[in-house]
Amino acid sequence: MMGFDFSQIGPALPGLWDGMALTLKLLLMAVGGGVALGTVLALLRLSSNPLLSGIAKFYVNYFRSIPLLLVITWFYFVVPLVLRWITGEFVAVGAFTSCLVAFMMFEAAYYAEIVRAGIQSISKGQLNAAYALGMTYGQAMRLIILPQAFRKMMPLLLQQSIILFQDTSLVYAVGLMDFLNTARSKGDIVGQPHEFLILAGVVYFVISFGASFSVKRLQKRLAV
Amino acid sequence: MIRFMNVHKWFKDLHVLNDVSLTVAAGEVVVVCGPSGSGKSTLIRTVNQLESINSGEIWVDGKNVADPKTDLNALRAKVGFVFQHFNLYPHLSVLDNITLSPLMVKKMERAAADKLALQLLERVGLAHKKDAFPAQLSGGQQQRVAIARGLAMQPQVMLFDEPTSALDPEMIGEVLHVMKDLAESGMTMMVVTHEMGFAREVADRVVFVDHGQIIEEAQPEEFFMNPQHDRAKQFLRQLLTPMQ
């Protein structure tokens, strides 16, 4: 039989980089949005208002109980409809935007649980001190509780984001050209699908493992 | 300055505050003591509503704190509170711990807030620690910073909830010294403490609490030399000679 032939990878690099750029852009925006929405959900979940905390609880349980792939394909069809319903006119929504919304909303459910645990790990005395010094709930959260909570939970948030990095490859389902999809299609075109997929595998491994390793070191440093 | 009127509070079935009435006049230093679980910490926490009450009234500086219409944040800005466990903000420097509320709550200018904070640090003897973080300070130093933090809001009353109970014995003196200094400057103070030396030397009045009730209220000398109530006698005996 034949050996592997990686000769076509060199010329394909600019295209592959475009794919990686899309993956990273999607990742960063999804992490930012996911953490922001997750923090709001965590605060609602911890609210003493049973309605608010019930809504947040339902949201988190719901998104943690359905497959990500379902959310991605579903949002691809639903997001344009919802926007149309809101704005009254047809808005063209690209696959990127619908994927971004899907990831943000899905990951928010996971980030919310991390943030909730982070907030709960800060002693009640901190909130009391902030209140005793005249701060409102919002000021106490923003200035005292969340900065400490985020520092504590940073390793967990990063670990979750590494999982998200791998999960971004699911966008192939709606035809978005992320890194994996680009590698697959380029490999198909030049007739070297295995070589390109091997390369993709190595790249995902190096990035994820490297990031994971860095997080562990960070965790040790924060623990001191 | 502070007036408790027939205050009741329950934790489920437990009657933690049972018909408490007490007045603290402006400039007065009142020490609250009593066995653990007697409700004395709860009592002091109701003044700035870190604990709510079930019935009765608490008036602070002409406002009923139990009234839902009272602006609690504005009230708390005028009432300093020092905790047993200091509760400094660990992610902020000593200076930032002190200036945060003046900046964010009172909207003070940065320069003025820094100046005030440095004056207060000078007063508690820790000006050289302004850039340190709480974890780098001893317990006694942390508590002195916490007192400066409370004073930075320029409160009309300072409340102390067992301010020396979490300290190593050799650090208690430095904190009590700052508190005595503060009392002598005319600050209205309500202090929950077991430091009877402090009570005797600094307090205008000692209040003895047991089972959520004030059962004795007297001048320090009178309270220590001639306690009226059996529970107070027993409490003082145990405090002074714990081995017997």
XYZ file of C-alpha atoms in Angstrom:
468
model
C 0.000 0.000 0.000
C 1.081 3.547 0.224
C 2.656 5.678 2.944
C 1.434 9.036 4.090
C 2.121 12.053 1.922
C 2.066 15.379 3.766
C 3.351 17.341 0.763
C 0.108 19.222 0.169
C -0.134 20.608 3.669
C 2.379 23.403 3.072
C 0.403 25.076 0.279
C -2.812 24.647 2.287
C -1.496 26.444 5.362
C -3.004 29.899 4.639
C -6.442 28.331 4.248
C -5.975 26.243 7.374
C -4.986 29.355 9.285
C -8.203 31.042 8.150
C -10.071 28.093 9.602
C -8.130 28.326 12.879
C -8.783 32.073 13.000
C -12.496 31.401 12.762
C -12.283 28.736 15.464
C -10.421 31.070 17.817
C -12.711 34.012 17.098
C -15.755 31.850 17.793
C -14.103 30.506 20.946
C -13.156 33.888 22.401
C -16.527 35.466 21.698
C -18.382 32.420 23.037
C -16.279 32.367 26.215
C -16.822 36.095 26.774
C -20.554 35.916 26.175
C -20.905 32.590 27.976
C -19.148 33.778 31.120
C -21.147 37.027 31.146
C -24.473 35.232 30.719
C -23.335 32.503 33.113
C -22.572 35.113 35.784
C -26.032 36.639 35.399
C -27.572 33.155 35.665
C -25.499 32.394 38.760
C -26.649 35.618 40.448
C -30.270 34.842 39.563
C -29.845 31.294 40.852
C -28.562 32.636 44.172
C -31.331 35.229 44.373
C -33.735 34.969 47.283
C -36.584 35.499 44.828
C -37.902 31.984 44.114
C -39.163 32.955 40.665
C -35.799 34.297 39.485
C -33.848 31.444 40.983
C -36.352 28.968 39.531
C -35.946 30.402 36.037
C -32.153 30.222 36.282
C -32.320 26.683 37.644
C -34.570 25.576 34.822
C -32.314 27.207 32.233
C -29.195 25.540 33.591
C -30.800 22.113 33.943
C -32.357 22.343 30.494
C -29.186 23.224 28.603
C -27.154 20.695 30.559
C -29.598 17.982 29.554
C -29.579 18.348 25.776
C -26.783 17.662 23.265
C -24.749 20.610 22.036
C -25.123 19.433 18.446
C -28.882 19.740 18.786
C -28.570 23.306 20.081
C -26.287 24.284 17.196
C -28.524 22.937 14.429
C -31.646 24.145 16.185
C -30.362 27.692 16.611
C -29.287 27.747 12.987
C -32.947 27.522 12.036
C -34.508 29.289 14.995
C -32.342 32.400 15.465
C -33.310 33.968 12.084
C -36.975 33.257 12.843
C -36.778 34.817 16.276
C -35.028 37.898 14.936
C -37.658 38.191 12.256
C -40.366 37.893 14.859
C -38.741 40.609 16.977
C -37.792 43.072 14.237
C -40.635 42.286 11.865
C -38.408 41.980 8.868
C -36.180 39.333 7.464
C -32.664 39.561 8.813
C -29.997 37.423 7.235
C -28.132 35.670 10.021
C -24.976 33.879 9.076
C -24.014 30.467 10.387
C -21.327 32.162 12.467
C -23.775 34.309 14.405
C -26.220 31.500 15.034
C -23.352 29.247 16.186
C -22.033 31.972 18.448
C -25.449 32.420 20.066
C -25.799 28.658 20.455
C -22.399 28.286 22.126
C -22.931 31.280 24.383
C -26.279 30.059 25.611
C -25.177 26.454 25.951
C -21.895 27.160 27.705
C -23.537 29.745 29.969
C -25.310 26.846 31.682
C -21.951 25.299 32.552
C -20.237 28.565 33.445
C -23.207 29.458 35.664
C -22.565 26.445 37.890
C -18.864 27.290 38.149
C -19.589 30.931 38.981
C -22.252 29.944 41.501
C -19.810 27.667 43.323
C -17.207 30.451 43.167
C -19.550 32.996 44.715
C -20.621 30.560 47.415
C -16.988 29.871 48.297
C -16.494 33.501 49.377
C -17.209 33.876 53.083
C -20.456 35.547 54.094
C -18.370 37.989 56.120
C -17.192 39.664 52.917
C -20.746 40.501 51.894
C -21.546 41.653 55.444
C -18.468 43.885 55.457
C -19.448 45.444 52.140
C -23.012 46.022 53.378
C -21.785 47.393 56.693
C -19.730 49.933 54.744
C -22.793 51.195 52.929
C -22.481 49.343 49.631
C -25.472 48.220 47.612
C -25.875 44.601 46.504
C -24.590 45.531 43.050
C -21.502 47.294 44.388
C -20.753 44.469 46.809
C -20.956 41.896 44.016
C -18.999 43.918 41.477
C -16.267 45.236 43.764
C -15.920 42.601 46.470
C -17.466 39.205 45.776
C -17.026 38.620 42.033
C -13.354 39.702 41.822
C -12.498 37.202 44.549
C -14.761 34.511 43.132
C -13.323 34.845 39.609
C -9.789 34.583 40.902
C -10.698 31.369 42.709
C -12.559 29.801 39.835
C -10.244 30.886 37.020
C -8.759 27.370 36.569
C -12.233 25.825 36.279
C -13.402 28.491 33.826
C -10.329 27.888 31.681
C -10.776 24.106 31.771
C -14.365 24.534 30.649
C -13.148 26.839 27.868
C -10.687 24.182 26.657
C -13.601 21.770 26.334
C -15.430 24.486 24.420
C -12.408 24.849 22.114
C -12.808 21.204 21.118
C -16.579 21.467 20.881
C -16.381 24.345 18.398
C -15.631 21.673 15.770
C -19.330 20.739 15.908
C -20.065 23.766 13.714
C -19.381 21.516 10.729
C -23.036 20.532 11.138
C -24.142 23.891 9.762
C -21.323 24.154 7.248
C -19.160 26.713 9.031
C -15.522 26.511 7.930
C -13.714 26.236 11.229
C -10.283 24.629 11.527
C -11.432 20.996 11.461
C -13.921 21.539 8.656
C -11.301 23.401 6.623
C -8.752 20.638 7.151
C -11.263 17.991 6.169
C -12.384 19.737 3.012
C -8.851 20.689 1.913
C -7.758 17.106 2.448
C -10.646 15.837 0.364
C -9.860 18.222 -2.471
C -6.209 17.209 -2.794
C -6.970 13.544 -2.121
C -5.067 13.370 1.173
C -7.929 13.262 3.737
C -6.031 11.123 6.237
C -2.958 13.338 6.331
C -5.025 16.473 6.876
C -7.073 14.859 9.618
C -3.904 13.644 11.327
C -2.572 17.183 11.212
C -5.850 18.496 12.651
C -5.682 15.930 15.425
C -2.133 16.933 16.323
C -3.017 20.636 16.336
C -6.076 20.119 18.579
C -4.038 17.932 20.903
C -1.118 20.337 21.187
C -3.312 23.350 21.860
C -5.689 21.629 24.296
C -2.999 19.740 26.157
C -0.705 22.757 26.282
C -3.523 24.937 27.597
C -4.552 22.306 30.103
C -0.980 22.007 31.332
C -0.733 25.788 31.743
C -3.990 25.828 33.687
C -2.643 23.205 36.089
C 0.426 25.333 36.698
C -1.751 28.389 37.200
C -3.856 26.402 39.647
C -0.775 25.530 41.680
C 0.316 29.150 41.727
C -3.118 30.364 42.799
C -3.297 27.694 45.478
C -0.226 29.066 47.267
C -28.081 58.107 69.281
C -29.227 54.459 69.387
C -32.487 53.399 70.980
C -33.841 49.856 71.107
C -37.530 49.714 71.924
C -39.048 46.329 72.849
C -37.055 44.484 70.227
C -37.842 40.832 69.547
C -36.146 38.449 67.200
C -36.615 34.751 66.587
C -34.472 32.254 64.728
C -37.249 29.757 64.030
C -38.203 28.643 67.574
C -35.271 30.315 69.292
C -36.096 33.620 70.922
C -32.714 35.334 70.381
C -33.778 38.823 71.393
C -36.496 39.019 73.997
C -38.001 42.446 74.587
C -34.734 44.366 74.477
C -34.861 48.051 75.316
C -31.676 50.054 75.556
C -30.470 53.566 74.874
C -26.971 54.622 73.897
C -26.456 58.359 74.120
C -24.177 60.337 71.822
C -20.561 60.087 72.994
C -21.311 57.159 75.250
C -19.365 53.877 75.288
C -21.514 50.876 76.112
C -20.010 47.431 76.568
C -22.293 44.463 75.981
C -21.274 41.186 77.560
C -22.820 37.859 78.328
C -22.311 34.132 77.818
C -21.905 32.795 74.284
C -25.215 32.257 72.565
C -26.849 34.928 74.707
C -27.744 37.039 71.667
C -25.228 39.854 72.182
C -23.744 39.588 68.671
C -27.205 39.425 67.172
C -28.138 42.485 69.201
C -25.312 44.604 67.828
C -25.923 43.370 64.275
C -29.508 44.583 64.376
C -28.303 48.173 64.749
C -27.134 48.320 61.125
C -29.590 45.618 60.066
C -27.106 42.897 59.212
C -29.767 41.056 61.195
C -33.420 41.969 60.819
C -35.828 42.049 63.750
C -39.305 40.596 64.092
C -40.878 43.294 66.202
C -40.064 46.469 68.071
C -38.156 49.511 66.896
C -34.521 50.492 66.668
C -33.809 54.173 66.179
C -30.400 55.259 64.992
C -29.707 58.934 64.534
C -33.430 59.699 64.307
C -34.305 56.919 61.855
C -36.156 53.692 62.560
C -33.905 51.050 60.997
C -36.636 48.420 60.993
C -38.834 50.627 58.826
C -38.712 49.263 55.256
C -38.709 52.846 53.970
C -35.400 53.616 55.687
C -32.490 53.802 53.251
C -30.274 51.109 54.759
C -27.225 51.935 52.646
C -27.311 55.560 53.761
C -27.770 54.456 57.358
C -24.914 51.940 57.228
C -22.640 54.605 55.778
C -23.057 56.457 59.086
C -22.577 53.415 61.321
C -19.131 51.848 61.442
C -18.929 48.119 62.110
C -15.904 46.092 63.160
C -16.158 42.311 62.862
C -14.673 39.553 64.964
C -12.932 38.149 61.888
C -11.918 41.555 60.457
C -13.383 40.772 57.008
C -10.882 42.934 55.187
C -11.110 42.575 51.420
C -8.247 40.162 50.646
C -7.897 41.190 47.002
C -7.285 44.861 47.803
C -4.363 46.656 49.410
C -4.712 48.196 52.856
C -5.176 51.642 51.337
C -7.800 50.424 48.852
C -9.636 48.583 51.626
C -10.035 51.892 53.402
C -10.782 54.157 50.428
C -13.215 51.880 48.570
C -16.403 52.889 50.370
C -15.548 56.599 50.615
C -14.944 56.543 46.845
C -17.854 54.367 45.777
C -20.499 55.103 48.402
C -19.721 58.674 49.435
C -18.340 59.619 45.994
C -15.367 61.290 47.615
C -12.534 62.540 45.400
C -9.597 60.139 45.109
C -7.087 62.608 46.541
C -9.286 63.403 49.539
C -10.004 59.729 50.179
C -6.317 58.834 50.058
C -5.460 61.673 52.404
C -8.150 60.632 54.868
C -7.059 56.989 54.688
C -3.439 57.900 55.397
C -4.472 60.039 58.379
C -6.482 57.125 59.766
C -3.649 54.655 59.158
C -1.385 57.040 61.010
C -3.875 57.081 63.857
C -3.906 53.271 64.156
C -0.130 53.178 63.705
C -0.033 51.429 60.340
C 0.807 54.147 57.808
C 3.832 52.117 56.689
C 1.543 49.205 55.714
C -0.610 51.126 53.253
C 0.505 49.084 50.234
C 0.454 45.710 51.992
C -2.281 43.165 51.423
C -4.375 41.860 54.335
C -2.784 38.408 54.202
C 0.614 40.007 54.898
C -0.600 41.506 58.179
C -0.951 39.992 61.631
C -4.419 39.628 63.112
C -3.948 42.683 65.314
C -2.812 44.764 62.351
C -5.730 43.553 60.250
C -8.174 44.537 62.963
C -6.603 47.993 63.244
C -6.958 48.404 59.472
C -10.582 47.283 59.788
C -11.154 49.989 62.402
C -9.556 52.586 60.107
C -11.766 51.314 57.275
C -14.854 51.851 59.398
C -13.707 55.308 60.487
C -13.083 56.337 56.875
C -16.829 56.650 56.402
C -16.748 59.251 59.183
C -19.473 57.434 61.102
C -21.445 58.811 63.996
C -21.402 55.467 65.802
C -18.907 52.616 65.849
C -20.084 49.083 66.580
C -17.591 46.397 67.613
C -18.594 42.729 67.502
C -16.064 40.846 69.637
C -13.171 42.701 68.008
C -10.443 40.862 69.915
C -11.915 37.362 70.225
C -10.094 36.028 67.153
C -6.734 37.503 68.122
C -3.653 35.967 69.718
C -3.315 37.267 73.281
C -0.276 39.430 72.537
C -2.213 41.336 69.859
C -5.271 42.174 71.902
C -3.630 45.153 73.568
C -2.840 47.043 70.368
C -6.463 46.809 69.214
C -7.898 47.797 72.603
C -5.493 50.717 72.677
C -6.875 52.023 69.379
C -10.425 51.556 70.655
C -9.673 53.378 73.892
C -8.159 56.207 71.903
C -11.297 56.362 69.817
C -13.528 56.417 72.904
C -11.526 59.264 74.356
C -12.006 61.247 71.151
C -15.740 61.241 71.910
C -16.954 58.535 69.518
C -20.247 56.854 70.364
C -19.429 53.170 70.709
C -21.243 49.931 71.336
C -18.823 47.101 72.017
C -19.524 43.399 72.416
C -16.506 42.040 74.251
C -15.252 39.835 77.029
C -12.350 42.175 77.738
C -13.377 43.208 81.201
C -10.297 45.383 81.654
C -11.444 47.444 78.697
C -14.998 47.580 80.018
C -13.822 48.734 83.416
C -11.472 51.377 82.068
C -13.326 52.731 79.043
C -17.042 51.945 79.259
C -19.613 54.348 80.608
C -22.047 51.514 81.058
C -21.976 47.717 80.986
C -24.945 45.740 79.733
C -25.242 42.076 80.610
C -27.264 39.920 78.216
C -28.475 36.386 78.819
C -30.998 34.336 76.855
C -31.771 37.314 74.665
C -32.678 39.581 77.541
C -30.839 42.471 79.143
C -30.757 41.375 82.739
C -28.337 43.892 84.147
C -27.302 47.402 83.183
C -24.876 49.334 85.361
C -21.800 51.515 85.635
C -18.664 49.374 85.225
C -17.498 49.648 88.864
C -20.930 48.760 90.149
C -21.282 45.875 87.707
C -17.933 44.339 88.588
C -17.953 44.969 92.322
C -21.580 44.334 93.020
C -23.447 42.424 90.304
C -27.118 42.046 91.157
C -28.174 39.033 89.159
C -27.045 35.459 89.819
C -26.267 34.818 86.163
C -24.065 37.902 86.043
C -22.250 36.843 89.199
C -21.642 33.401 87.771
C -20.505 34.857 84.442
C -18.003 37.185 86.109
C -16.707 34.420 88.349
C -16.068 32.177 85.334
C -14.462 34.980 83.398
C -12.102 35.980 86.190
C -11.275 32.528 87.504
C -12.028 30.082 84.678
C -10.302 27.128 86.381
C -12.595 26.990 89.377
